CSV table of C-alpha atoms and ligand atoms in Angstrom, one decimal:
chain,number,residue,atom,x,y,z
A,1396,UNK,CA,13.6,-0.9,-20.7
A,1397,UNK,CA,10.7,0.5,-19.2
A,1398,UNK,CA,9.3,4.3,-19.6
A,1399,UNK,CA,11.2,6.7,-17.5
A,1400,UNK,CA,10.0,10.1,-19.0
A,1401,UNK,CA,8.0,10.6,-16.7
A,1402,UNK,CA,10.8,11.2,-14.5
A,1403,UNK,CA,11.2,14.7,-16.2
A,1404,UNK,CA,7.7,16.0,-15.4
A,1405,UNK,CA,7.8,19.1,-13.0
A,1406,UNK,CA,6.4,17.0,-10.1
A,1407,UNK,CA,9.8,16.1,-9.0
A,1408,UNK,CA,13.3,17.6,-7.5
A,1409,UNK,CA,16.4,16.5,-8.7
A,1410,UNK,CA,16.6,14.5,-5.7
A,1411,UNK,CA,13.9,11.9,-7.0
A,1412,UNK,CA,15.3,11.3,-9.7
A,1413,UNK,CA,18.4,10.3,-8.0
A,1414,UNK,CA,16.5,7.9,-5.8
A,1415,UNK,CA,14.6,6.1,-8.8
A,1416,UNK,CA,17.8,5.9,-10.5
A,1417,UNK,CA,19.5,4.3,-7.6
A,1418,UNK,CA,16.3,2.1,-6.4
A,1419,UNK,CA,16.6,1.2,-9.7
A,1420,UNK,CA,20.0,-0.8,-9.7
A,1421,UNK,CA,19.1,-2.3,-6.4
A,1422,UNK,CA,16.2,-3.7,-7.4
A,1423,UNK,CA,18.0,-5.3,-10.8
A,1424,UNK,CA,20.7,-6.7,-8.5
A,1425,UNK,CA,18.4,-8.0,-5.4
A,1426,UNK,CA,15.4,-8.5,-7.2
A,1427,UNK,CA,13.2,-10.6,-7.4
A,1428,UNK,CA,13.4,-12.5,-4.4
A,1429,UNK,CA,12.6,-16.3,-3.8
A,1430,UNK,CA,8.8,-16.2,-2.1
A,1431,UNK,CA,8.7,-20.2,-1.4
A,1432,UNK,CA,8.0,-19.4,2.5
A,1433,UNK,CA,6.1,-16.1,2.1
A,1434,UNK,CA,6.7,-15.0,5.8
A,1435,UNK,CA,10.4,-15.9,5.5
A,1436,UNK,CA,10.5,-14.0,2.5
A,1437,UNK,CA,8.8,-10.7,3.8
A,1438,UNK,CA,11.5,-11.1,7.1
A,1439,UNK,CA,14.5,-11.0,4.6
A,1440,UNK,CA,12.6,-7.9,2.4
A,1441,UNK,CA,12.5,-6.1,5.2
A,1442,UNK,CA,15.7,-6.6,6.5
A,1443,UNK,CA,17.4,-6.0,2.8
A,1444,UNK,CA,15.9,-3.1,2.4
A,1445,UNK,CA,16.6,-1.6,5.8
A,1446,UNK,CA,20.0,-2.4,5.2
A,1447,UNK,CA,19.9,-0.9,2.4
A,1448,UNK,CA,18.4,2.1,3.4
A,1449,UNK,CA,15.4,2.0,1.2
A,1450,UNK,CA,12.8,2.3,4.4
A,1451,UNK,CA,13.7,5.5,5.5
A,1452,UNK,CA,10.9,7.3,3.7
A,1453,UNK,CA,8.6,5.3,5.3
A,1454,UNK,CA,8.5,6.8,8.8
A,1455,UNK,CA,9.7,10.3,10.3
A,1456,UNK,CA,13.6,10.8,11.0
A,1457,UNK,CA,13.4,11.2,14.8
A,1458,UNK,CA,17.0,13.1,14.4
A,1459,UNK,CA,15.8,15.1,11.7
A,1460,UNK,CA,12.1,15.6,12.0
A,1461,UNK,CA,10.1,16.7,8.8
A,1462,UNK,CA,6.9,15.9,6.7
A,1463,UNK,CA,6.7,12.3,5.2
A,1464,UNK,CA,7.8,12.7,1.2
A,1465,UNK,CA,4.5,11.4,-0.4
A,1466,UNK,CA,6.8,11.4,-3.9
A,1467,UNK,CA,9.5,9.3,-2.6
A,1468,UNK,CA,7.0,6.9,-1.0
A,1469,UNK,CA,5.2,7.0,-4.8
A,1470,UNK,CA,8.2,6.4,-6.8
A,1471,UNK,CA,9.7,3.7,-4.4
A,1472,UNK,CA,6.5,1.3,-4.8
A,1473,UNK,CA,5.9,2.0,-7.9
A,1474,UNK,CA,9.7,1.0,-8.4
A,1475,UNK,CA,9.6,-2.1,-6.5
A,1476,UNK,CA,6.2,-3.5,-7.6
A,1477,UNK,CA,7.6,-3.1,-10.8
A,1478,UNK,CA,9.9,-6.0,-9.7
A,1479,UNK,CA,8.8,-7.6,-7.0
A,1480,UNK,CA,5.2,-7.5,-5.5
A,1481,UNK,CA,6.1,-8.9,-2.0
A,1482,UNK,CA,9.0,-6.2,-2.2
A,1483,UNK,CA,6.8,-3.6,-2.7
A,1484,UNK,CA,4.1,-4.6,0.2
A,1485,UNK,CA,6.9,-5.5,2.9
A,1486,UNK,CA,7.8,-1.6,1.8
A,1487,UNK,CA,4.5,-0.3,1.8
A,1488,UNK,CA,3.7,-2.0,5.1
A,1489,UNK,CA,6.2,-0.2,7.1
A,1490,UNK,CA,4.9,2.8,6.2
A,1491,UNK,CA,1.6,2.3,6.5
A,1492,UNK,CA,2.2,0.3,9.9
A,1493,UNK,CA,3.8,3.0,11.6
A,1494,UNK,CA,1.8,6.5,10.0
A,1495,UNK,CA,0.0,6.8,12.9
A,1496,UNK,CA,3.3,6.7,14.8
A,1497,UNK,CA,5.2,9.0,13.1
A,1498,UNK,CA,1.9,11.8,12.4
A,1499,UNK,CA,0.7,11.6,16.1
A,1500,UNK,CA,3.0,9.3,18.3
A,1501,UNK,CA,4.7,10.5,20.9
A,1502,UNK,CA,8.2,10.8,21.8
A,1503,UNK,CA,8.2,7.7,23.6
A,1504,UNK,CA,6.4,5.7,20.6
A,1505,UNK,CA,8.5,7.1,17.6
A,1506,UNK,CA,11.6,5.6,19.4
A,1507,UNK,CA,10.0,1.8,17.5
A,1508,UNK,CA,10.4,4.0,14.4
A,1509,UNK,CA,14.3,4.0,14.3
A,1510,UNK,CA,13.8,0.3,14.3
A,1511,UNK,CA,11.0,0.1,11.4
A,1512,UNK,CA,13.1,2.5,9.5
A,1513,UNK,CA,16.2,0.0,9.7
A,1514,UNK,CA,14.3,-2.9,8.9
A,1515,UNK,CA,14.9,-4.1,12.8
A,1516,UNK,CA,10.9,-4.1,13.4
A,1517,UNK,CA,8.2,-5.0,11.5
A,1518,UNK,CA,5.0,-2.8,11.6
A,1519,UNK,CA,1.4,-3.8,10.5
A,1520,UNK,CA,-2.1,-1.4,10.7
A,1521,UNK,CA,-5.2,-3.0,12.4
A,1522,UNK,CA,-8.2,-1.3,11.6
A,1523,UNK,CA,-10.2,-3.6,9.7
A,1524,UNK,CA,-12.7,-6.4,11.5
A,1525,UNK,CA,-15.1,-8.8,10.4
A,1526,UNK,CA,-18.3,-6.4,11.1
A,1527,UNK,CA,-16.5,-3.2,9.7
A,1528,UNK,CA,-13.8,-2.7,7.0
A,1529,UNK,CA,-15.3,-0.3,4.5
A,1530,UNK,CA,-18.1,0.8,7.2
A,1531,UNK,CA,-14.8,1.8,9.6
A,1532,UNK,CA,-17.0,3.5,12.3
A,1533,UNK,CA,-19.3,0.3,13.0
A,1534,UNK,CA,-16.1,-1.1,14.8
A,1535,UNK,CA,-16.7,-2.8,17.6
A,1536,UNK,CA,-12.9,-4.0,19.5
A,1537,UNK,CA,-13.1,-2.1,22.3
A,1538,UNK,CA,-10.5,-0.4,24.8
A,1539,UNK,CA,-11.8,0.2,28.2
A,1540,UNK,CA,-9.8,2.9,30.4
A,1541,UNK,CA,-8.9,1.3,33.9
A,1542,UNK,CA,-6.8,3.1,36.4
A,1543,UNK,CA,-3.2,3.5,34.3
A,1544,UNK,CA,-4.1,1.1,32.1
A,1545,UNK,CA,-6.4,0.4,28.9
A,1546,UNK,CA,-7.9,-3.5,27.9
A,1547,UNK,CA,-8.3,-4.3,24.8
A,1548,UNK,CA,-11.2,-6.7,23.8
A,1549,UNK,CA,-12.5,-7.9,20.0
A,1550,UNK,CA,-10.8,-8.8,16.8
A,1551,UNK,CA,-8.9,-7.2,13.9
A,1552,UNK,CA,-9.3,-9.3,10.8
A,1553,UNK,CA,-7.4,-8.5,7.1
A,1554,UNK,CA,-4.0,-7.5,9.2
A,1555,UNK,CA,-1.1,-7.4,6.7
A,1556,UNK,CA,1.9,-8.4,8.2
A,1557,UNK,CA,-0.3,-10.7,10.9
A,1558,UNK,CA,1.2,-13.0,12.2
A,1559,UNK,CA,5.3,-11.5,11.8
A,1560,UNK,CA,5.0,-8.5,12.9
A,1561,UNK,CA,6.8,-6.9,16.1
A,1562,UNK,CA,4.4,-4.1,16.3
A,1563,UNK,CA,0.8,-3.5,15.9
A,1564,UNK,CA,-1.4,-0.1,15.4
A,1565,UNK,CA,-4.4,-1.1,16.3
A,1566,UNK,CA,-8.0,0.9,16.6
A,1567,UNK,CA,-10.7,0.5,18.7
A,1568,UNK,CA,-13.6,2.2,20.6
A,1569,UNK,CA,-12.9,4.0,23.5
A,1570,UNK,CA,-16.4,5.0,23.3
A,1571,UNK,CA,-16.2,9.1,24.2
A,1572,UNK,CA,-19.0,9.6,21.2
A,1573,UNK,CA,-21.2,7.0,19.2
A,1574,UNK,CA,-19.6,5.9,15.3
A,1575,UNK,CA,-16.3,7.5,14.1
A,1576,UNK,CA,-15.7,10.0,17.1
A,1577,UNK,CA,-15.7,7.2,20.1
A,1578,UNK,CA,-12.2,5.4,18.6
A,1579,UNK,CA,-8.7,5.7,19.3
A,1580,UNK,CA,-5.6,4.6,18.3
A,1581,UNK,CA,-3.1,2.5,20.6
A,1582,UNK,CA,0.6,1.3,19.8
A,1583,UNK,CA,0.5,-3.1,20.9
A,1584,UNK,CA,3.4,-4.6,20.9
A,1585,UNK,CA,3.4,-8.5,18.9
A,1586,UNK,CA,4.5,-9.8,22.4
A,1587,UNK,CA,1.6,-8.6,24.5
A,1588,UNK,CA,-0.1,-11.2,26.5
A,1589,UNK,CA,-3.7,-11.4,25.4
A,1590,UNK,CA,-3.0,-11.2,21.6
A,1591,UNK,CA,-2.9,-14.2,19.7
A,1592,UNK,CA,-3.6,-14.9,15.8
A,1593,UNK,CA,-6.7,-16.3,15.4
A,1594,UNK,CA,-6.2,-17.2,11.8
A,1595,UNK,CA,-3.8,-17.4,9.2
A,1596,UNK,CA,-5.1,-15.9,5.6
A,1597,UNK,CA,-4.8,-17.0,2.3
A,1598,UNK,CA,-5.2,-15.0,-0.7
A,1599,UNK,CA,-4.7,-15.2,-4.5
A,1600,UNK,CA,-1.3,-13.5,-4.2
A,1601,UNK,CA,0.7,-14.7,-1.1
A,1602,UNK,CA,1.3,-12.4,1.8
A,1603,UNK,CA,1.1,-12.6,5.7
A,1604,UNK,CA,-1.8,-11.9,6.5
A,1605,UNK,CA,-4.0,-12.6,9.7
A,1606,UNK,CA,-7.3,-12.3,11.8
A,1607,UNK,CA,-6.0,-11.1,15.2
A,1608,UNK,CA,-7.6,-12.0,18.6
A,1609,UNK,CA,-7.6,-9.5,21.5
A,1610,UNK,CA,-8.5,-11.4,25.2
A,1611,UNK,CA,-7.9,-8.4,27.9
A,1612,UNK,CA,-5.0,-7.2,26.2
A,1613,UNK,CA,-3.1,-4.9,28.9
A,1614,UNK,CA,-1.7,-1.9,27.9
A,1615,UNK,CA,-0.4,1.4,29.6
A,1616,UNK,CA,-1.8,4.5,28.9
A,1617,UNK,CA,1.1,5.7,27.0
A,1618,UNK,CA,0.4,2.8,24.4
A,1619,UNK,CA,-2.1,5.8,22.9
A,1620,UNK,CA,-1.8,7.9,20.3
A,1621,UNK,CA,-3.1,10.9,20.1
A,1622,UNK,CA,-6.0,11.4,22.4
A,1623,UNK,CA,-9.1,9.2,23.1
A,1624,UNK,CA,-12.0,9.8,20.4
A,1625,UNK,CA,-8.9,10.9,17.3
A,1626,UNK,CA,-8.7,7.7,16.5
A,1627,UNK,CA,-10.9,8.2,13.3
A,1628,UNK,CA,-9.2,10.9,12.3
A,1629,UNK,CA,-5.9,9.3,12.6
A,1630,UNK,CA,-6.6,6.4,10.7
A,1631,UNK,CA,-7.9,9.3,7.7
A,1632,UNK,CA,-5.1,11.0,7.9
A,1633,UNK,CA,-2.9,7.9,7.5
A,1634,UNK,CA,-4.7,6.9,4.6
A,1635,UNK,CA,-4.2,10.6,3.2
A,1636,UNK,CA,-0.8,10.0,2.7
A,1637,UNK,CA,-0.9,6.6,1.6
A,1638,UNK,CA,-3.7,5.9,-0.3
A,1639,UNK,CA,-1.7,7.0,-3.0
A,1640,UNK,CA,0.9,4.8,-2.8
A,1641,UNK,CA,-1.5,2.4,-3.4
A,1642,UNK,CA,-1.9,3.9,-6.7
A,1643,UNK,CA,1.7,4.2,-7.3
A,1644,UNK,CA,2.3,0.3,-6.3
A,1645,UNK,CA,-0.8,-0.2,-9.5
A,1646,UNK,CA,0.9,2.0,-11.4
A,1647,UNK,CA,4.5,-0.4,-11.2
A,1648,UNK,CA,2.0,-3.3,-12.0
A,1649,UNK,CA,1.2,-1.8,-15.0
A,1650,UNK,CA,3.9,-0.8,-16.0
A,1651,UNK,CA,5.9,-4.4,-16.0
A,1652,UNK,CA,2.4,-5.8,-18.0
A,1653,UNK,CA,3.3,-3.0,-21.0
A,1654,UNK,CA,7.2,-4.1,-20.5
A,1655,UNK,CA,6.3,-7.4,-21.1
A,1656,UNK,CA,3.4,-7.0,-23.9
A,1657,UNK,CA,6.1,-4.9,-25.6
A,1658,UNK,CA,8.8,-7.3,-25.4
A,1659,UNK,CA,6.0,-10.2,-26.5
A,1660,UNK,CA,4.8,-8.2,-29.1
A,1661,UNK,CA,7.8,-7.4,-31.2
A,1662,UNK,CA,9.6,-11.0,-30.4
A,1663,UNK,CA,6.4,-13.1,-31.1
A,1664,UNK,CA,5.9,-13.9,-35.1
A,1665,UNK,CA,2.0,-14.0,-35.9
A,1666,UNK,CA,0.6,-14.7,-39.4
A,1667,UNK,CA,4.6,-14.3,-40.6
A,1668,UNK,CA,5.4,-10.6,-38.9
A,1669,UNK,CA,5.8,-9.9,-35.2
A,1670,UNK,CA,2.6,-9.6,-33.6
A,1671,UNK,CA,3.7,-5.7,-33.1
A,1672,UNK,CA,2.3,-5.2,-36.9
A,1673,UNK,CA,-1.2,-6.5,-36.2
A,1674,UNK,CA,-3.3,-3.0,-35.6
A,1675,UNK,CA,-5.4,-4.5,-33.1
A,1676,UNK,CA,-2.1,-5.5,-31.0
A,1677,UNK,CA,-1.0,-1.8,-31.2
A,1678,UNK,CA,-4.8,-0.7,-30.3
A,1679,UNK,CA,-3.9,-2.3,-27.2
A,1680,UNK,CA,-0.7,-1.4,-26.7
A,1681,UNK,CA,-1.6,2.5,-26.9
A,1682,UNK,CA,-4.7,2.0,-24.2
A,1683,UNK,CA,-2.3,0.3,-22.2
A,1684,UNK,CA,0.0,3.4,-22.5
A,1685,UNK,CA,-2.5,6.2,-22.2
A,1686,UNK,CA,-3.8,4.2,-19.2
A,1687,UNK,CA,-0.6,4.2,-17.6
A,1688,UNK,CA,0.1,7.8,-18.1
A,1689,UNK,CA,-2.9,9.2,-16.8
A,1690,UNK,CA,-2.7,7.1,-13.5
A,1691,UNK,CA,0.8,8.5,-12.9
A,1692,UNK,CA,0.0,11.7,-13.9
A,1693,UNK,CA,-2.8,11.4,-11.1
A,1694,UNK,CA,-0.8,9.8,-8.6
A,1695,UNK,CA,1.8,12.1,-9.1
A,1696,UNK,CA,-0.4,15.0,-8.8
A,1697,UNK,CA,-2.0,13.8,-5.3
A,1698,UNK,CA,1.9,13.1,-4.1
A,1699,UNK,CA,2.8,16.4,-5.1
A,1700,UNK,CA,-0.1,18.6,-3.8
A,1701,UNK,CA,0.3,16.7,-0.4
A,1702,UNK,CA,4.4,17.0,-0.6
A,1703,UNK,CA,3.4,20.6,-0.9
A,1704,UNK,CA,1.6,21.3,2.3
A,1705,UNK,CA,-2.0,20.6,1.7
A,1706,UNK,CA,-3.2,19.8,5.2
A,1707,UNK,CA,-5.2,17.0,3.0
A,1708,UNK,CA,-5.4,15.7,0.0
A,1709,UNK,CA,-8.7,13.4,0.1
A,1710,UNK,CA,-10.3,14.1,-3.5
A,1711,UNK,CA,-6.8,13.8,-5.9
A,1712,UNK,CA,-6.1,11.1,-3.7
A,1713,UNK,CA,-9.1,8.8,-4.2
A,1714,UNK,CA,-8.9,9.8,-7.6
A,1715,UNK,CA,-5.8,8.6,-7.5
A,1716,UNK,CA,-6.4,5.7,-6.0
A,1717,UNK,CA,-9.3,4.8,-8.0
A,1718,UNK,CA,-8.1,5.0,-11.2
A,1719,UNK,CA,-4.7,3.8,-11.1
A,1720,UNK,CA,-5.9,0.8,-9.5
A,1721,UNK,CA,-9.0,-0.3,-11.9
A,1722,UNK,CA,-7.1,0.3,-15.5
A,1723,UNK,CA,-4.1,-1.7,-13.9
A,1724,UNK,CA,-6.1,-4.4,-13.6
A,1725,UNK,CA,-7.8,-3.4,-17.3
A,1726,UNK,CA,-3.6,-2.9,-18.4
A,1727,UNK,CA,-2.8,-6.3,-17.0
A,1728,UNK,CA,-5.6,-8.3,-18.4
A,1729,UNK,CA,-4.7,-6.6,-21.3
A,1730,UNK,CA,-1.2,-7.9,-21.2
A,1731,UNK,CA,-2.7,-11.7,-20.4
A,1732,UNK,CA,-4.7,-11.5,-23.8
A,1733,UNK,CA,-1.7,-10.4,-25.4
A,1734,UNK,CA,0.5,-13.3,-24.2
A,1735,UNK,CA,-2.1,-16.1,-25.4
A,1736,UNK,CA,-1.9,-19.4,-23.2
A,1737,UNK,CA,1.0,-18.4,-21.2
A,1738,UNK,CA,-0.8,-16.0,-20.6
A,1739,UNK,CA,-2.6,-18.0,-17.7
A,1740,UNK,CA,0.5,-20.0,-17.2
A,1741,UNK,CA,0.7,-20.5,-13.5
A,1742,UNK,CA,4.1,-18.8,-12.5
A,1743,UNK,CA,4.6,-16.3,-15.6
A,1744,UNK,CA,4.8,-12.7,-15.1
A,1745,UNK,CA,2.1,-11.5,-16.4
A,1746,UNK,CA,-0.6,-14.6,-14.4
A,1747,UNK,CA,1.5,-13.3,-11.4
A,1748,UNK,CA,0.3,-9.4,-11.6
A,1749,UNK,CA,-2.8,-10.6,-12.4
A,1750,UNK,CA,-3.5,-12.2,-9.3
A,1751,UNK,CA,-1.3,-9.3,-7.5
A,1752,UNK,CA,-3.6,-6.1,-8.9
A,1753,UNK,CA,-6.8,-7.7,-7.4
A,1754,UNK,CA,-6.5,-7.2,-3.8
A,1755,UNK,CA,-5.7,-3.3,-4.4
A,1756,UNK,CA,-8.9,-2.3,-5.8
A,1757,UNK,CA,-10.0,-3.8,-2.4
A,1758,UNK,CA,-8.2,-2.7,0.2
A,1759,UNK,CA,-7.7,1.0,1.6
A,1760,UNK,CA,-11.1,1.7,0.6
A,1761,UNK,CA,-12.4,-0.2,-1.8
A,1762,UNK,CA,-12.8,1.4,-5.6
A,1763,UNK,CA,-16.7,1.7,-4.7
A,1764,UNK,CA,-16.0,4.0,-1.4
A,1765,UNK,CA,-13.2,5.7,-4.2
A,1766,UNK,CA,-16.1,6.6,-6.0
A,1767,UNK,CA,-18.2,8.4,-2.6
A,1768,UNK,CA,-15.4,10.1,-1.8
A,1769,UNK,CA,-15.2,11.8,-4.9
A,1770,UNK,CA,-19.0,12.4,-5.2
A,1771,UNK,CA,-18.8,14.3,-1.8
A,1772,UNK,CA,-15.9,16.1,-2.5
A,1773,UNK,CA,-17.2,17.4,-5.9
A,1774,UNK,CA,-20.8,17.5,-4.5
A,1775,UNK,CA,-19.5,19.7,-1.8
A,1776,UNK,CA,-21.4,17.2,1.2
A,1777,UNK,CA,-18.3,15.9,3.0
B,2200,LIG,C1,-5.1,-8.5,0.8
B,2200,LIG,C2,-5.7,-7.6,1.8
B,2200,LIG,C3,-4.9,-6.9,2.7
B,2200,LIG,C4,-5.5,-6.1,3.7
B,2200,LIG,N1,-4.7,-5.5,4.6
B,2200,LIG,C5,-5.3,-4.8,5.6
B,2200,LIG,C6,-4.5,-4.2,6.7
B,2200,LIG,O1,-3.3,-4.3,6.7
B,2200,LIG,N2,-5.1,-3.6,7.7
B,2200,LIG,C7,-6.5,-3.4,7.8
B,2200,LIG,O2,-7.0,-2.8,8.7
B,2200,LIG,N3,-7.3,-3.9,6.8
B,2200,LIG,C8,-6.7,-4.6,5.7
B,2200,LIG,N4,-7.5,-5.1,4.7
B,2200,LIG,C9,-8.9,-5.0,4.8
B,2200,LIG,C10,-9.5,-4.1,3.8
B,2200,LIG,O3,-9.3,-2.7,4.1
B,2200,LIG,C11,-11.0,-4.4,3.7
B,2200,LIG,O4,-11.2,-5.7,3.1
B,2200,LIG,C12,-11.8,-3.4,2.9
B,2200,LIG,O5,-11.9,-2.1,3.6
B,2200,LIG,C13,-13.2,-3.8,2.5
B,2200,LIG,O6,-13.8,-4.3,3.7
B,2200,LIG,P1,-14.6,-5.7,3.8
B,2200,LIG,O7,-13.7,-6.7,3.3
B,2200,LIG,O8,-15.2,-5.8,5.1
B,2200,LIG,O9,-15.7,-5.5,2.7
B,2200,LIG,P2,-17.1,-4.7,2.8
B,2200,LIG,O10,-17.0,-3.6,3.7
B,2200,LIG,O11,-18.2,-5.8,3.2
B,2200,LIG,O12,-17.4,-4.2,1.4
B,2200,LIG,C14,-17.6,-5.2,0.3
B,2200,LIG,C15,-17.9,-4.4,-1.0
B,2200,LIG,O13,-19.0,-3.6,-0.8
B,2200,LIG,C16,-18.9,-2.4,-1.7
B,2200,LIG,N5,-19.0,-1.2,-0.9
B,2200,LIG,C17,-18.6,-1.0,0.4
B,2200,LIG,N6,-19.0,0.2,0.8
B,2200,LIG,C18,-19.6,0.8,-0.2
B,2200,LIG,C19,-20.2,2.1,-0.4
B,2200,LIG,N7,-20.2,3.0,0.6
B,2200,LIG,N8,-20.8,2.3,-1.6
B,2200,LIG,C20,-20.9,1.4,-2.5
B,2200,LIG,N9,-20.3,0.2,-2.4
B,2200,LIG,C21,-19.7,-0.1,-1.3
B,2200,LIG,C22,-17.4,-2.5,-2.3
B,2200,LIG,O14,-17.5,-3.1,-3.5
B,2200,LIG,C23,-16.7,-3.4,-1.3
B,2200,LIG,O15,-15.6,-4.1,-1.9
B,2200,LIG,C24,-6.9,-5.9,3.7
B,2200,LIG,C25,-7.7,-6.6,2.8
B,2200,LIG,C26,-7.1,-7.4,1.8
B,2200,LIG,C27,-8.0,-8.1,0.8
């Protein structure tokens, strides 16, 4: 049974609780789920947990409009990665698909997120492109104005969900300033003529994923969000909120590695006692532990202070984000010394989070731009 104390600590309402507890026995009965055709796979996620209600933290309630719940967000990935990597991206992208949407979009726009929210529409973030993902202001797609309309031209490369998804938020450079103040942020329908996937990606643990390809791709001026030249600022303020979900999904990572050292350790005989007895086994077991506390004590700390109305939250979150993510992957090799050769078994539990962690200490900003963040916030320079 894994660790639920933390479930008591004051960052939470009673209403939390409830929600881990109930996202709990869904995820026992409907998880995991079969990831033969990965694309097929993320459809059904999405749909399941629309159905089941699960995705409704992961956009605004257009009947009942309020803040996104940064703890909610936290607890359900950490939750589902727990079970289920794919369940816990097709999750996390329909939040992070549709932030823009539901901090900036207007009226018109946050009608798609009924649909997201329902699992009826799937949602996918384009910022990154093969001359700029960590250097985000070097972009170069470009969206020119003419008459009613704006044309999209350039590619989008490293776009979860590419490939199935219905909607895209895509940024480029309407050019009102040089760098970061000359983008903006439009809303692009899958369907829009002009917009074609380039390439299909593959990565050491399966998801959709896609290089995009934008050839005069039409759109009306109510495709943008916000204003021309907040397009920066958008994407930031998306990643403020989600950036430490990223953590949180980690944090579930980790968590299933200690489950299953535990369960290893005290089942597996070594030298005639379970390896549980060996001191060197239990030195690992409590850095695994004290790892895995201090990354949710961190996460929880950046969800709280955000879910508390801190216009942003950019140092505990890249904290956040940083740590949980690098001693995951320090928890989780952990865990593959601990299970010897099946350890690197292709298909077993703990070789499958092992290839999962990776791609998190990447993406969102990798833990190298973490590290700047932090510097500038503590340095006082940002
Ligand atoms: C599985 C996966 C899913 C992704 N999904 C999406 C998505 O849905 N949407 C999207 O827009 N993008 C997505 N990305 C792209 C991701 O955000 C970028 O890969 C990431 O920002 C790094 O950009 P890059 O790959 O161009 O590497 P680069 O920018 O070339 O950076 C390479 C390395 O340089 C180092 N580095 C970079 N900057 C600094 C610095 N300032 N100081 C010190 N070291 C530095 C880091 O170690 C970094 O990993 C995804 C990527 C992956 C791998």
């Amino acid at each position: 049974m894994p660790d639920r104390s933390f479930l008591a600590w004051p960052f939470f309402e009673p209403r939390h609780r409830e929600h881990a507890e109930a996202l709990e026995g869904w995820c026992a009965k409907n998880l995991p789920a079969a990831h033969g055709d990965v694309d097929a796979a993320c459809r059904d996620l999405v749909a399941m947990l629309g159905k089941g209600g699960w995705l409704k933290p992961t956009a605004l309630d257009t009947a009942n409009p309020g803040p996104l719940d940064v703890r909610t967000l936290c607890i359900t990935r950490e939750t589902l990665a727990r079970h289920d990597g794919l369940a816990d991206f097709a999750f996390a992208m329909q939040g992070l698909g549709t932030g823009a949407i539901s901090l900036y979009g207007s009226a018109g726009q946050q009608r798609w997120l009924d649909r997201t929210r329902a699992g009826q529409a799937i949602s996918a973030f384009a910022l990154s492109e093969p001359r700029s993902g960590s250097d985000v202001a070097n972009m170069d797609m470009t969206a020119a104005r003419d008459g009613d309309s704006y044309v999209l031209n350039g590619e989008k490369t490293w776009i979860s969900n590419g490939g199935i998804a219905d909607l895209y938020v895509v940024f480029a450079r309407t050019g009102e300033a040089p760098g970061a103040k000359g983008l903006a942020a439009f809303l692009v329908p899958a369907d829009s003529p002009g917009l074609t996937i380039a390439e299909r990606l593959e990565v050491i643990a399966p998801h959709p994923l896609a290089r995009l390809s934008f050839r005069h791709v039409r759109l009306p001026a109510s495709a943008l969000i916000g204003k021309p030249g907040d397009g920066f600022r958008i994407a930031m303020s998306v990643l403020d909120v989600f950036r430490s979900t990223v953590g949180a999904a980690a944090l579930g990572f980790a968590r299933r590695a200690l489950d299953e050292s535990l369960k290893r350790a005290s089942e597996r005989k070594l030298f005639g006692a379970p390896m549980a007895e060996l001191q060197m086994v239990q030195g690992h077991i409590a850095d695994m532990a004290l790892d895995i506390d201090a990354a949710a004590l961190l996460i929880y700390r950046a969800a709280w202070t955000k879910d508390m109305g801190a216009p942003r939250v950019t140092r505990e979150a890249a904290m956040a984000k940083l740590f949980a993510t690098d001693k995951a992957q320090e928890v989780i090799d952990r865990a593959v010394q601990l299970h010897g050769g099946d350890g690197v078994r292709r298909g077993h539990i703990v070789e499958s989070l092992y290839r999962e962690i990776r791609a998190l200490r990447i993406y969102e900003g990798a833990s190298d731009v973490q590290k700047v963040v932090i510097a500038r916030q503590v340095l006082g320079t940002s």
